[in-house]
Structures are given as C-alpha cells and as structure tokens.
mmCIF file of C-alpha atoms in Angstrom:
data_model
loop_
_atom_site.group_PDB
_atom_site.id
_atom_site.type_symbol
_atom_site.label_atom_id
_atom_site.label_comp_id
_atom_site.label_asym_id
_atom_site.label_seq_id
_atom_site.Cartn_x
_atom_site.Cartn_y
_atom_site.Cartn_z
ATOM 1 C CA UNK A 1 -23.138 33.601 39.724
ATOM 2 C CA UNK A 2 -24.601 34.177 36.246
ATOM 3 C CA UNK A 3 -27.731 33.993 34.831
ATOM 4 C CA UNK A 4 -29.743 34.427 31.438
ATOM 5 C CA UNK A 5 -33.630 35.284 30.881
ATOM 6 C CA UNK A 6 -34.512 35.439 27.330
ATOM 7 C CA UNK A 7 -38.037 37.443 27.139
ATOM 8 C CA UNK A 8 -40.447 35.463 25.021
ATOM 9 C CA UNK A 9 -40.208 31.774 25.096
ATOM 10 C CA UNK A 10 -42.801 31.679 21.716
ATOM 11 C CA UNK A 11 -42.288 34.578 19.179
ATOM 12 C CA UNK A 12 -43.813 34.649 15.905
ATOM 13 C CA UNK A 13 -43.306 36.199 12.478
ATOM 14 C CA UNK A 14 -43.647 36.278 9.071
ATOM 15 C CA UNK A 15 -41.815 35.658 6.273
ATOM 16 C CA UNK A 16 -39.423 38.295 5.270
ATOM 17 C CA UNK A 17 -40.256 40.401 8.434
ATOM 18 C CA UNK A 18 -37.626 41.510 10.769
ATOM 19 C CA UNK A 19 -36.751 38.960 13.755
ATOM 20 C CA UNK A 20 -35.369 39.842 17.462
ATOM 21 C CA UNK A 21 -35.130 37.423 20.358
ATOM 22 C CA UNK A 22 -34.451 39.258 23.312
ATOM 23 C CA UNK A 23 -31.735 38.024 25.993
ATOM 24 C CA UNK A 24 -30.532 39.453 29.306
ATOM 25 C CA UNK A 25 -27.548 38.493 31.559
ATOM 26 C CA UNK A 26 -25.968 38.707 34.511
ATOM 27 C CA UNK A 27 -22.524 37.739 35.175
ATOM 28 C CA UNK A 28 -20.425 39.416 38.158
ATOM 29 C CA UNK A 29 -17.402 38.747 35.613
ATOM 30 C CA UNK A 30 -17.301 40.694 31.859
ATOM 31 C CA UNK A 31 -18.925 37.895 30.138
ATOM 32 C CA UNK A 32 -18.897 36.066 27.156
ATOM 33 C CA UNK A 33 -22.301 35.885 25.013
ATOM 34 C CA UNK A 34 -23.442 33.448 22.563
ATOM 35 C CA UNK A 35 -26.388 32.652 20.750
ATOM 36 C CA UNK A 36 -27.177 28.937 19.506
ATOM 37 C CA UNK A 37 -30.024 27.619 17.411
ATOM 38 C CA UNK A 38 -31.076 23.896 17.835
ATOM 39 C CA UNK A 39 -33.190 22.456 14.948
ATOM 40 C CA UNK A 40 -35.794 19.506 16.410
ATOM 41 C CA UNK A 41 -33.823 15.851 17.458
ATOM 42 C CA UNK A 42 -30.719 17.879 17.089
ATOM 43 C CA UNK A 43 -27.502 19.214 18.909
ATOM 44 C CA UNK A 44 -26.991 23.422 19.486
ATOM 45 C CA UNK A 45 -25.378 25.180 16.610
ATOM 46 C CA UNK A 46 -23.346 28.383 17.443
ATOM 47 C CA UNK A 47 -24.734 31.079 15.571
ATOM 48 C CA UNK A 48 -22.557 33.750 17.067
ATOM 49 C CA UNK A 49 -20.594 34.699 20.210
ATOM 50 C CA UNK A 50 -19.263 37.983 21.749
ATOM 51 C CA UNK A 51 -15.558 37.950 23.438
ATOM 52 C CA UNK A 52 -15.075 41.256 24.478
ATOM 53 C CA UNK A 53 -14.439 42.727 21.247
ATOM 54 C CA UNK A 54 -16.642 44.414 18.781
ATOM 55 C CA UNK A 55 -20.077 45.280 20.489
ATOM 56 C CA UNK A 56 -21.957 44.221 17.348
ATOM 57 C CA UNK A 57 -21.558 40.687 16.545
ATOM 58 C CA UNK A 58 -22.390 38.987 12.842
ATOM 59 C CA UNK A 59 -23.214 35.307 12.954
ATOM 60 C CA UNK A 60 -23.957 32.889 10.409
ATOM 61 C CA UNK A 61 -26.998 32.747 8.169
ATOM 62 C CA UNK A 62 -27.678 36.455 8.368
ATOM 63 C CA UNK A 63 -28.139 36.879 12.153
ATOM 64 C CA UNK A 64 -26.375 39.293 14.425
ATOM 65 C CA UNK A 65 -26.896 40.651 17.994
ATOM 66 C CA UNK A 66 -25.368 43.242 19.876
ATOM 67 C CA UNK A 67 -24.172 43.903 23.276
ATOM 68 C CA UNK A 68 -25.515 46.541 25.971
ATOM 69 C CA UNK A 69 -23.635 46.681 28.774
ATOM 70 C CA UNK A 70 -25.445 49.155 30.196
ATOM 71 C CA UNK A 71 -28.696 47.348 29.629
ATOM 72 C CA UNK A 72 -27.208 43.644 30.115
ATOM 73 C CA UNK A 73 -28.427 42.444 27.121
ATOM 74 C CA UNK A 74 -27.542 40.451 24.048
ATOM 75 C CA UNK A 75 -30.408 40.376 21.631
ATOM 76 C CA UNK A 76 -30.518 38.686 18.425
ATOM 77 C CA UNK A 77 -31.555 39.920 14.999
ATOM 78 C CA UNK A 78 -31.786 39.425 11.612
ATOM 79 C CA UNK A 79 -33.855 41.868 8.868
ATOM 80 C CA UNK A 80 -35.653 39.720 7.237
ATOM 81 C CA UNK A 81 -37.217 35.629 8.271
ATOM 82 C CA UNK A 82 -36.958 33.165 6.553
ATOM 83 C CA UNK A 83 -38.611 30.074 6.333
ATOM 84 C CA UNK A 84 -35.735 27.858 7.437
ATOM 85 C CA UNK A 85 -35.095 30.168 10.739
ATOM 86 C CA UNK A 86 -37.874 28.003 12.515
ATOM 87 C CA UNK A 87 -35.877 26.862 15.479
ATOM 88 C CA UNK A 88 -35.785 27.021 19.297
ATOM 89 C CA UNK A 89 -32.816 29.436 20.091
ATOM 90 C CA UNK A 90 -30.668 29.798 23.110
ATOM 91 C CA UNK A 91 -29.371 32.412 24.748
ATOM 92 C CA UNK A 92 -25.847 31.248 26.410
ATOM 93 C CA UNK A 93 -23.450 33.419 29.024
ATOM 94 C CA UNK A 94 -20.353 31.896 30.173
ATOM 95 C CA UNK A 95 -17.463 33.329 32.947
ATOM 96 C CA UNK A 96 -14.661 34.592 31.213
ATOM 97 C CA UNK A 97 -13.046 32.211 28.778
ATOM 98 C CA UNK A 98 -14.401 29.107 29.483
ATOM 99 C CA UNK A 99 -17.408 28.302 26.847
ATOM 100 C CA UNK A 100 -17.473 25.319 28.009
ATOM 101 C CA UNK A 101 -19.193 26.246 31.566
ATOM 102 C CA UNK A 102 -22.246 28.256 29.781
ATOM 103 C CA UNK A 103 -25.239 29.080 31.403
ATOM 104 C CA UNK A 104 -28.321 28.696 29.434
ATOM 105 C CA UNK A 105 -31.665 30.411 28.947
ATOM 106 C CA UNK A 106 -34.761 28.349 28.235
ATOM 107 C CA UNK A 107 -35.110 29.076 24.741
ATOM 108 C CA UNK A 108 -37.378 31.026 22.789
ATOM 109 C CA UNK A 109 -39.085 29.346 20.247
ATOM 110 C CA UNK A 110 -39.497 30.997 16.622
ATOM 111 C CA UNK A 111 -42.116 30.076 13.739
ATOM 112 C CA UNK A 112 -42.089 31.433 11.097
ATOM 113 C CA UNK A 113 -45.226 32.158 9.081
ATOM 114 C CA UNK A 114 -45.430 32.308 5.517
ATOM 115 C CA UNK B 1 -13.812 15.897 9.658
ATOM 116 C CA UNK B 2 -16.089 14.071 12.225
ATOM 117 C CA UNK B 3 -17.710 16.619 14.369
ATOM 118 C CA UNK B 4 -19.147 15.611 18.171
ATOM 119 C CA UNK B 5 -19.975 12.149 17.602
ATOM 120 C CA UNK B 6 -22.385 10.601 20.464
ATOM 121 C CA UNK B 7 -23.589 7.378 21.242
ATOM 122 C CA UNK B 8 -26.549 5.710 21.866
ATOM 123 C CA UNK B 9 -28.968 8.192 20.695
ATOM 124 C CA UNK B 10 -31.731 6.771 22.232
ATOM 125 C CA UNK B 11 -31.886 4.579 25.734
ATOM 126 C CA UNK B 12 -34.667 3.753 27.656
ATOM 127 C CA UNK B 13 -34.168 2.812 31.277
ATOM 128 C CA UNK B 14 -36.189 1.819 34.743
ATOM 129 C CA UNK B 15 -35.715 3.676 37.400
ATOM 130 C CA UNK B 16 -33.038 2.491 40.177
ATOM 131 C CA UNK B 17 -30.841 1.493 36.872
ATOM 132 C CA UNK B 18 -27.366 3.008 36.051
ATOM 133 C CA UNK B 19 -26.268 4.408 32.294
ATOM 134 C CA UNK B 20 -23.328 5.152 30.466
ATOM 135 C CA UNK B 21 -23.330 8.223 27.692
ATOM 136 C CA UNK B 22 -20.358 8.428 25.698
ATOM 137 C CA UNK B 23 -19.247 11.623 23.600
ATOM 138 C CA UNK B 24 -16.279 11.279 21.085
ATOM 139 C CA UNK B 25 -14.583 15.018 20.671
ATOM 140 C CA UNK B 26 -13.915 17.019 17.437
ATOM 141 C CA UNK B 27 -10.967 16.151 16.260
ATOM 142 C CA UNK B 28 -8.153 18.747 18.023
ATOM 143 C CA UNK B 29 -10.478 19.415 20.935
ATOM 144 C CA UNK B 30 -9.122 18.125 24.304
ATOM 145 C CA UNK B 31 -11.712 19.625 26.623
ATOM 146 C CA UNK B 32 -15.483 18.287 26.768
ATOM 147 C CA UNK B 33 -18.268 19.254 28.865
ATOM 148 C CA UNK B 34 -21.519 17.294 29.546
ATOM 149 C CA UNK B 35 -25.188 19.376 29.961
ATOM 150 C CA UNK B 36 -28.801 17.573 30.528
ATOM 151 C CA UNK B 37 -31.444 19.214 28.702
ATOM 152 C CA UNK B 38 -34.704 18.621 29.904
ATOM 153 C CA UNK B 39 -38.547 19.189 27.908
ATOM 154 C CA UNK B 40 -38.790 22.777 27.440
ATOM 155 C CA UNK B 41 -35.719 23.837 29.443
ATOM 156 C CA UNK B 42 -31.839 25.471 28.177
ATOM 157 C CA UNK B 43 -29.014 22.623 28.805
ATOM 158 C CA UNK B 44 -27.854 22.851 32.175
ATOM 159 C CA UNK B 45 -23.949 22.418 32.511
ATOM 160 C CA UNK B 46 -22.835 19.448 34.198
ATOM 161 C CA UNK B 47 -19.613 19.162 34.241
ATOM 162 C CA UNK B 48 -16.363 19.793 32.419
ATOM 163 C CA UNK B 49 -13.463 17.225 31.878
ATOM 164 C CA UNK B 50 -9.730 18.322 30.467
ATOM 165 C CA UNK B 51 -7.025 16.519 30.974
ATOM 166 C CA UNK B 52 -8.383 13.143 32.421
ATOM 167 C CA UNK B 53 -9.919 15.136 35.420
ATOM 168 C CA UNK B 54 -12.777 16.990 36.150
ATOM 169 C CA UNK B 55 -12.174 20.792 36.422
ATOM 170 C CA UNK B 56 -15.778 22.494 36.378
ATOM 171 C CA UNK B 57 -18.843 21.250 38.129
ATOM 172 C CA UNK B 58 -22.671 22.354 38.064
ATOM 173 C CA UNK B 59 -25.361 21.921 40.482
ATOM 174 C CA UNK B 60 -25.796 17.916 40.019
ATOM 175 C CA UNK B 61 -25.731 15.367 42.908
ATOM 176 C CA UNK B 62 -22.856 12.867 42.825
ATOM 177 C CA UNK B 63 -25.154 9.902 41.116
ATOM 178 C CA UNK B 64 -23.813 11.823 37.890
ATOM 179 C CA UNK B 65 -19.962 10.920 37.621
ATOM 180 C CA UNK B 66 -17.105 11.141 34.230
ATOM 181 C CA UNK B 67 -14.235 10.100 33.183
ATOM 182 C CA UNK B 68 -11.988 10.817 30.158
ATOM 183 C CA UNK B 69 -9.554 8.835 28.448
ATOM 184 C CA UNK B 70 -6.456 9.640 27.018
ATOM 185 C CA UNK B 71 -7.794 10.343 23.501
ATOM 186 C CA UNK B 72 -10.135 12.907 24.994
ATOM 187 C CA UNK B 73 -13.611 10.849 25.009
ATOM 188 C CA UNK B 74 -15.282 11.105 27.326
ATOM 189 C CA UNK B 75 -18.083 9.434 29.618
ATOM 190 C CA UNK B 76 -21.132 10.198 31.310
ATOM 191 C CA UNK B 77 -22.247 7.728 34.523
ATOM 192 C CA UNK B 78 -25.439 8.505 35.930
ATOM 193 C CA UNK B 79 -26.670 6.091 38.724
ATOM 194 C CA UNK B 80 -29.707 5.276 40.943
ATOM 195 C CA UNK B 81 -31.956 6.854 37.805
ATOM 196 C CA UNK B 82 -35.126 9.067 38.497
ATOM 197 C CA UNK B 83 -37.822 9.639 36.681
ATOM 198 C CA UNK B 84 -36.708 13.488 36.863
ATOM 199 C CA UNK B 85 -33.279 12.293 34.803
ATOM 200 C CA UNK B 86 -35.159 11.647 31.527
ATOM 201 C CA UNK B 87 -33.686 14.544 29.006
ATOM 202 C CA UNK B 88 -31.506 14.863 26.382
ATOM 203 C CA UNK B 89 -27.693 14.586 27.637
ATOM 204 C CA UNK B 90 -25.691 17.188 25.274
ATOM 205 C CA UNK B 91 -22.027 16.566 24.868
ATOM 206 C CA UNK B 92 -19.792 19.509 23.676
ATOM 207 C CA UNK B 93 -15.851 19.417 22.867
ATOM 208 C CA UNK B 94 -13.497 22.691 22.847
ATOM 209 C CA UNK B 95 -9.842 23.334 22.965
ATOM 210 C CA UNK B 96 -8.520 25.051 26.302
ATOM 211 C CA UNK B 97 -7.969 28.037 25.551
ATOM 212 C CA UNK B 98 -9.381 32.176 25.387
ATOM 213 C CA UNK B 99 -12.315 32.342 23.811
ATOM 214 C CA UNK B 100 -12.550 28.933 22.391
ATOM 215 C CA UNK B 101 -15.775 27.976 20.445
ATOM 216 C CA UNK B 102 -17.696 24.810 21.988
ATOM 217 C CA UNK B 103 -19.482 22.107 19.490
ATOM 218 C CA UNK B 104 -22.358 20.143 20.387
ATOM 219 C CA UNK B 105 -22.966 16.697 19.317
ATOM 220 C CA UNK B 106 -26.772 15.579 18.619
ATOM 221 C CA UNK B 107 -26.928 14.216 22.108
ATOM 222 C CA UNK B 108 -28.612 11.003 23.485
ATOM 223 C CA UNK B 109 -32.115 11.036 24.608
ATOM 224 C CA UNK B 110 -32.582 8.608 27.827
ATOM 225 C CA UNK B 111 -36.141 8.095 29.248
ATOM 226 C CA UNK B 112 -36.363 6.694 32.592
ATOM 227 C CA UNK B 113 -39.558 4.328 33.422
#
C-alpha cells in the first residue's frame, strides 16, 4: 500500500520569498513522485515527476523538489513566489510505472501575498 | 493538439439517479484512468482502463462501472447516486508504458440532490 501526507494544507508567502510544500510517502515499492498544481475550476497540471533517476528534479515554471529516500520525502520548491503560483498543489506517489494508479495527498493550498 | 477533452462539465443529479462521464484521450494515449475529487480532498483513483478492459481498481463499490471503446474514450457509470458522490470526476489519459506522464482533463463537476 502507498500513501502521501503533505504537511500544511494552507501555507502562505510573499511575493518573491522562497516557497516549499512539504510531502511524505510511503510506498513498499521504489516509487514514482510527482507534483501537480490545479488552478480553481480546473484539471491537475504536472509540474514535475521523479522516475528513479536524478534525485533533484526541475519542473516547469521554476519549481523543483527533491527526493530523500532516507527521509521519504518529496518536497517542492522554488526561490522566489510569484504572484501567479497561487494554486492548490498535490503531492502524487504511484507503484512503479504506472502514473496512472497515483495516490494523492490532500493538497496544500498556497497564497501568495504581495 | 486537443488535450483531455471531458464532457459535461457540469451535471446536477437526485439521488437514486444514474450518470454517465465521458473523457476523450490525448491524442496517442491509449490508457485512461478515472479519479473523484471531492471538496477539500486529493483525487482518489478509481479505476484504470487499457485496452477495452479494466486493469487497475481503487477502493470504490461496484455502483461505479467503465467501459472503453476502441478509439480509447472512455466512460464513467456511476449508479444508485449518494449525496456523498457529489465531486469533481477527473479523467486522465497516458500511453502504457515506463514512466509515462498522465494528463488531466478539466473534469466534470456532478452534484447530487
């Protein structure tokens, strides 16, 4: 079985400060790890995923996260917020190589002040 | 390129009522996957068609039922409706394969009365 907890389900910042959503897993399989963002009345967007390769991931619009086994976690960063990061994100783990069985943390929402 | 493409957007229901959902893949992607996301909550995965049949299931009684067709759409059936079913139903397409990235389509919002 597999699970996520994301830590935080409201975090706030400003503008141009540093963001991290925090994410923890637990698959009893190496995992795969992905991050999503989901603006409001909208699908999930993949910002980035993690297949077993580099430890440190880049994504799309300036995020990245990196992966701990030892500390079963997949946080996601980016240096400086902007505006247009205001989104709920979602932590995602999936068994092996099938994305499209993914297990799902709540979300954590993130505003962004200015 | 069309990307997930699903349809209605919006349906409102009573309970006791059955629905249809239908998700048209990205174009290339044989393999879709169906989550319900509720107020507040992560989707939760639902199932997984590829190849007309259904080859991944998550924890969901058997009111909720699929089917895909031959050019890879796909539908959702959910029957008896609850209250509790009102979410957003989140369609995603993929190609089989290692590592392969899912899309999401906007999904379809049902609220059950």
């Amino acid at each position: 079985a597999q699970s996520v907890t994301q830590l935080g389900s409201h975090v706030s910042v400003s503008e141009g400060a540093l963001v991290l959503l925090r994410c923890n897993y637990s698959s009893s399989v190496p995992p795969y790890l992905f991050w999503y963002v989901q603006y409001p009345n909208q699908g999930l967007q993949l910002l980035l995923k993690y297949t077993s390769a580099a430890t440190l991931v880049k994504g799309i619009n300036g995020f990245e996260a990196e992966f701990k086994k030892s500390e079963t976690s997949f946080h996601l960063t980016k240096p400086s917020a902007h505006m247009s990061d205001a989104a709920e994100y979602f932590c995602a783990v999936s068994e092996g190589t099938n994305a499209g069985k993914s297990t799902f943390g709540d979300g954590t929402t993130l505003t962004v002040k200015p | 390129d069309a990307g997930v493409t699903q349809s209605p957007t919006h349906l409102i229901k009573t309970r006791g009522q059955q629905v249809t959902l239908r998700c048209s893949p990205k174009s290339g992607h044989d393999t879709v996957s169906w989550y319900q996301q509720a107020l507040g909550q992560g989707p939760q995965f639902i199932f997984q068609y590829y190849e007309e049949e259904e080859r991944q299931r998550g924890n969901f009684p058997d009111r909720f039922s699929g089917h895909q067709f031959p050019n890879y759409s796909s539908e959702l059936n959910v029957n008896a409706l609850l209250l509790g079913d009102s979410a957003l139903y989140l369609c995603a397409s993929s190609r089989q394969g290692l590592g392969e990235t899912q899309y999401f389509g906007p999904g379809t919002r049902l609220l059950v009365l």
